[in-house]
Tab-separated table of C-alpha atoms in Angstrom:
chain	number	residue	atom	x	y	z
D	1	GLY	CA	42.067	148.718	72.497
D	2	GLU	CA	40.295	148.532	75.805
D	3	ASN	CA	41.698	150.520	78.678
D	4	VAL	CA	40.932	151.493	82.253
D	5	GLU	CA	41.926	154.882	83.591
D	6	GLN	CA	42.376	155.316	87.327
D	7	HIS	CA	42.643	158.511	89.390
D	8	PRO	CA	44.323	159.746	91.416
D	9	SER	CA	47.683	158.035	91.151
D	10	THR	CA	48.516	159.036	94.714
D	11	LEU	CA	46.171	159.855	97.575
D	12	SER	CA	47.115	160.946	101.063
D	13	VAL	CA	44.472	161.176	103.788
D	14	GLN	CA	44.384	161.606	107.528
D	15	GLU	CA	43.377	158.618	109.615
D	16	GLY	CA	39.618	158.557	109.996
D	17	ASP	CA	38.957	160.461	106.791
D	18	SER	CA	37.393	158.948	103.683
D	19	ALA	CA	39.245	158.022	100.502
D	20	VAL	CA	37.745	157.860	97.032
D	21	ILE	CA	39.363	156.328	93.966
D	22	LYS	CA	37.761	156.664	90.554
D	23	CYS	CA	38.032	154.612	87.386
D	24	THR	CA	36.655	154.814	83.885
D	25	TYR	CA	36.599	152.036	81.334
D	26	SER	CA	36.235	151.958	77.584
D	27	ASP	CA	34.846	148.524	76.745
D	28	SER	CA	31.060	148.697	76.913
D	29	ALA	CA	30.986	144.884	77.110
D	30	SER	CA	32.637	144.972	80.549
D	31	ASN	CA	30.344	143.505	83.155
D	32	TYR	CA	32.539	142.719	86.152
D	33	PHE	CA	34.550	145.260	88.135
D	34	PRO	CA	36.877	144.022	90.880
D	35	TRP	CA	39.060	146.094	93.159
D	36	TYR	CA	42.376	144.798	94.418
D	37	LYS	CA	44.651	145.888	97.244
D	38	GLN	CA	48.353	145.271	96.847
D	39	GLU	CA	50.734	145.589	99.748
D	40	LEU	CA	54.478	145.786	99.356
D	41	GLY	CA	55.970	142.499	98.237
D	42	LYS	CA	52.601	140.796	97.838
D	43	GLY	CA	50.260	139.989	95.017
D	44	PRO	CA	46.978	141.862	94.507
D	45	GLN	CA	44.203	140.731	96.832
D	46	LEU	CA	40.524	141.133	95.966
D	47	ILE	CA	38.765	143.440	98.412
D	48	ILE	CA	35.413	144.002	96.735
D	49	ASP	CA	33.782	143.553	93.362
D	50	ILE	CA	30.633	144.625	91.586
D	51	ARG	CA	28.728	143.331	88.600
D	52	SER	CA	26.981	145.326	85.943
D	53	ASN	CA	23.488	144.562	87.219
D	54	VAL	CA	24.197	146.318	90.515
D	55	GLY	CA	24.758	150.025	91.104
D	56	GLU	CA	26.319	149.880	94.532
D	57	LYS	CA	27.826	147.356	96.912
D	58	LYS	CA	29.095	147.792	100.443
D	59	ASP	CA	31.243	145.681	102.738
D	60	GLN	CA	31.885	147.261	106.124
D	61	ARG	CA	34.098	150.310	105.495
D	62	ILE	CA	34.427	149.677	101.775
D	63	ALA	CA	31.864	150.493	99.099
D	64	VAL	CA	31.906	150.487	95.334
D	65	THR	CA	29.590	152.330	92.966
D	66	LEU	CA	29.055	151.733	89.281
D	67	ASN	CA	27.592	153.992	86.611
D	68	LYS	CA	27.371	151.883	83.460
D	69	THR	CA	26.007	154.698	81.354
D	70	ALA	CA	29.006	156.885	82.086
D	71	LYS	CA	31.384	153.910	82.322
D	72	HIS	CA	32.566	155.049	85.724
D	73	PHE	CA	33.097	153.103	88.910
D	74	SER	CA	34.516	154.199	92.229
D	75	LEU	CA	35.912	152.789	95.450
D	76	HIS	CA	35.030	154.472	98.729
D	77	ILE	CA	36.869	153.716	101.952
D	78	THR	CA	35.451	155.294	105.080
D	79	GLU	CA	37.118	155.731	108.472
D	80	THR	CA	40.524	155.017	106.972
D	81	GLN	CA	43.163	153.344	109.098
D	82	PRO	CA	46.961	153.192	108.680
D	83	GLU	CA	46.655	149.551	107.600
D	84	ASP	CA	44.624	150.701	104.605
D	85	SER	CA	47.858	152.154	103.194
D	86	ALA	CA	48.622	150.199	100.021
D	87	VAL	CA	48.239	150.361	96.251
D	88	TYR	CA	44.701	149.876	94.997
D	89	PHE	CA	43.861	148.670	91.500
D	90	CYS	CA	40.556	148.784	89.727
D	91	ALA	CA	39.835	146.429	86.870
D	92	ALA	CA	37.182	145.806	84.269
D	93	SER	CA	36.455	142.521	82.618
D	94	SER	CA	34.035	140.846	80.282
D	95	THR	CA	33.338	137.412	78.909
D	96	GLY	CA	33.443	135.618	82.220
D	97	GLY	CA	36.380	137.545	83.610
D	98	PHE	CA	38.762	136.080	81.123
D	99	LYS	CA	39.881	139.400	79.742
D	100	THR	CA	40.638	141.696	82.635
D	101	ILE	CA	42.107	145.148	82.147
D	102	PHE	CA	43.677	146.794	85.179
D	103	GLY	CA	44.062	150.444	85.995
D	104	ALA	CA	47.506	151.830	86.748
D	105	GLY	CA	46.876	151.873	90.487
D	106	THR	CA	46.433	154.404	93.288
D	107	ARG	CA	48.933	154.594	96.082
D	108	LEU	CA	47.001	155.395	99.252
D	109	PHE	CA	48.765	156.813	102.292
D	110	VAL	CA	46.830	157.004	105.533
D	111	LYS	CA	48.576	159.253	108.032
D	112	ALA	CA	48.135	158.438	111.698
L	1	GLU	CA	42.938	126.359	101.720
L	2	ALA	CA	46.349	127.147	100.266
L	3	GLY	CA	46.569	130.113	97.939
L	4	VAL	CA	48.434	130.462	94.682
L	5	VAL	CA	52.051	129.485	95.172
L	6	GLN	CA	54.895	130.964	93.156
L	7	SER	CA	58.607	130.375	93.171
L	8	PRO	CA	61.141	131.751	93.318
L	9	ARG	CA	60.081	134.966	95.024
L	10	TYR	CA	63.120	136.825	93.768
L	11	LYS	CA	65.508	136.206	90.909
L	12	ILE	CA	68.546	138.164	89.772
L	13	ILE	CA	70.191	137.225	86.499
L	14	GLU	CA	72.427	138.758	83.900
L	15	LYS	CA	71.031	139.683	80.517
L	16	LYS	CA	70.973	136.962	77.907
L	17	GLN	CA	70.573	134.290	80.596
L	18	PRO	CA	67.472	132.086	80.752
L	19	VAL	CA	65.056	132.175	83.672
L	20	ALA	CA	61.982	130.204	84.675
L	21	PHE	CA	59.119	130.894	87.054
L	22	TRP	CA	56.819	128.313	88.574
L	23	CYS	CA	53.230	128.603	89.678
L	24	ASN	CA	50.867	126.233	91.483
L	25	PRO	CA	47.265	127.470	91.374
L	26	ILE	CA	44.566	126.968	93.971
L	27	SER	CA	43.460	123.364	93.995
L	28	GLY	CA	40.621	122.768	91.567
L	29	HIS	CA	41.109	126.000	89.645
L	30	ASN	CA	41.067	125.258	85.953
L	31	THR	CA	42.022	128.718	84.730
L	32	LEU	CA	45.549	129.997	85.212
L	33	TYR	CA	46.935	133.387	84.254
L	34	TRP	CA	50.411	134.822	83.986
L	35	TYR	CA	50.683	138.583	84.333
L	36	LEU	CA	53.520	141.053	83.995
L	37	GLN	CA	53.593	143.958	86.431
L	38	ASN	CA	55.990	146.783	85.762
L	39	LEU	CA	56.866	149.179	88.554
L	40	GLY	CA	54.025	151.575	89.240
L	41	GLN	CA	51.653	149.833	86.836
L	42	GLY	CA	48.790	147.412	86.967
L	43	PRO	CA	49.146	143.779	85.926
L	44	GLU	CA	49.096	143.034	82.205
L	45	LEU	CA	48.050	139.634	80.937
L	46	LEU	CA	50.706	137.522	79.243
L	47	ILE	CA	48.870	134.236	78.848
L	48	ARG	CA	45.752	132.458	80.062
L	49	TYR	CA	45.270	128.708	80.331
L	50	GLU	CA	42.089	126.713	80.468
L	51	ASN	CA	43.316	123.430	81.900
L	52	GLU	CA	46.341	122.599	79.756
L	53	GLU	CA	45.298	124.698	76.778
L	54	ALA	CA	46.664	128.202	76.205
L	55	VAL	CA	43.517	130.019	75.101
L	56	ASP	CA	44.875	133.568	75.073
L	57	ASP	CA	48.571	134.163	74.453
L	58	SER	CA	48.189	137.198	72.232
L	59	GLN	CA	50.254	139.387	74.576
L	60	LEU	CA	53.070	136.887	75.100
L	61	PRO	CA	56.314	137.927	73.308
L	62	LYS	CA	56.845	134.582	71.694
L	63	ASP	CA	60.327	135.283	70.443
L	64	ARG	CA	61.703	134.968	73.963
L	65	PHE	CA	58.841	133.943	76.261
L	66	SER	CA	57.280	130.530	76.535
L	67	ALA	CA	54.900	128.884	78.960
L	68	GLU	CA	53.526	125.471	79.631
L	69	ARG	CA	50.921	123.795	81.762
L	70	LEU	CA	51.372	120.199	80.776
L	71	LYS	CA	49.009	118.450	83.172
L	72	GLY	CA	46.601	121.318	83.621
L	73	VAL	CA	47.743	122.055	87.150
L	74	ASP	CA	51.016	123.875	87.760
L	75	SER	CA	52.648	126.042	85.154
L	76	THR	CA	56.059	127.342	84.165
L	77	LEU	CA	56.863	130.623	82.438
L	78	LYS	CA	60.256	130.896	80.781
L	79	ILE	CA	62.274	133.737	79.318
L	80	GLN	CA	65.209	132.973	77.065
L	81	PRO	CA	67.240	135.071	76.644
L	82	ALA	CA	66.349	137.688	79.250
L	83	GLU	CA	66.728	141.367	78.425
L	84	LEU	CA	67.140	144.377	80.714
L	85	GLY	CA	63.572	145.438	79.988
L	86	ASP	CA	62.222	142.172	81.374
L	87	SER	CA	62.893	143.338	84.925
L	88	ALA	CA	59.457	143.303	86.541
L	89	VAL	CA	57.190	141.278	88.805
L	90	TYR	CA	55.651	138.197	87.230
L	91	LEU	CA	52.329	137.348	88.797
L	92	CYS	CA	50.375	134.143	88.553
L	93	ALA	CA	46.641	134.026	89.215
L	94	SER	CA	43.959	131.384	89.068
L	95	SER	CA	40.204	131.176	88.976
L	96	SER	CA	37.725	128.358	89.036
L	97	GLY	CA	36.875	129.243	85.490
L	98	VAL	CA	33.315	128.080	85.545
L	99	GLY	CA	31.054	131.079	85.275
L	100	THR	CA	33.129	133.006	87.748
L	101	ASP	CA	35.321	136.020	87.364
L	102	THR	CA	37.295	136.272	90.571
L	103	GLN	CA	41.020	135.829	90.133
L	104	TYR	CA	43.287	134.963	93.034
L	105	PHE	CA	46.880	136.125	92.775
L	106	GLY	CA	50.086	134.657	94.034
L	107	PRO	CA	52.825	136.789	95.641
L	108	GLY	CA	54.736	137.150	92.386
L	109	THR	CA	58.326	136.679	91.339
L	110	ARG	CA	60.433	139.818	91.207
L	111	LEU	CA	62.913	139.517	88.351
L	112	THR	CA	65.953	141.756	88.080
L	113	VAL	CA	68.016	141.552	84.898
L	114	LEU	CA	71.484	143.092	85.159
């Protein structure tokens, strides 16, 4: 079946450094790729998303890149801050977002 | 605008007992999802509703899990009887469902089965 692999599972960076999380997906029909941030005791919150007709998207300190040929997409966080510490999930979906497969998550620690 | 509301936030029960979770989606959102999130894992879809119709329940363990969304608004997910392995966070999400993909999640219900 379809799956999404996410790496690394844990990432520790110094405040101000960049963080990169990578995902690969298997379903070539996937055309929507959201990223979620989940803080302790809360549900996942969408932070950025990208569609298959775009190669890159940026929102302030957060950017996402997509390589449809290789079935790779990545999240880049620049100038990390302690409040960026959380678990980040990538996801891939098709058919109007109705079938969304999530990665296993990356726990990001930003050390002050 | 209020987000997705779930209750209770936490539930502790003994195995073999029944349990129910409630979800109220964002107003106007026709699509509602129930997800299971095990510790250290991403959410996994249990069931998706389009209005009051369950259009994807292929991952719902129907021997003990059931769900309903009678009026196409709020929804209830039930487990009867609960097993130790059901301990997890149960997340509800909603989306407008009309040519859009973005799902908005509630805070989840953390279930502990003793």
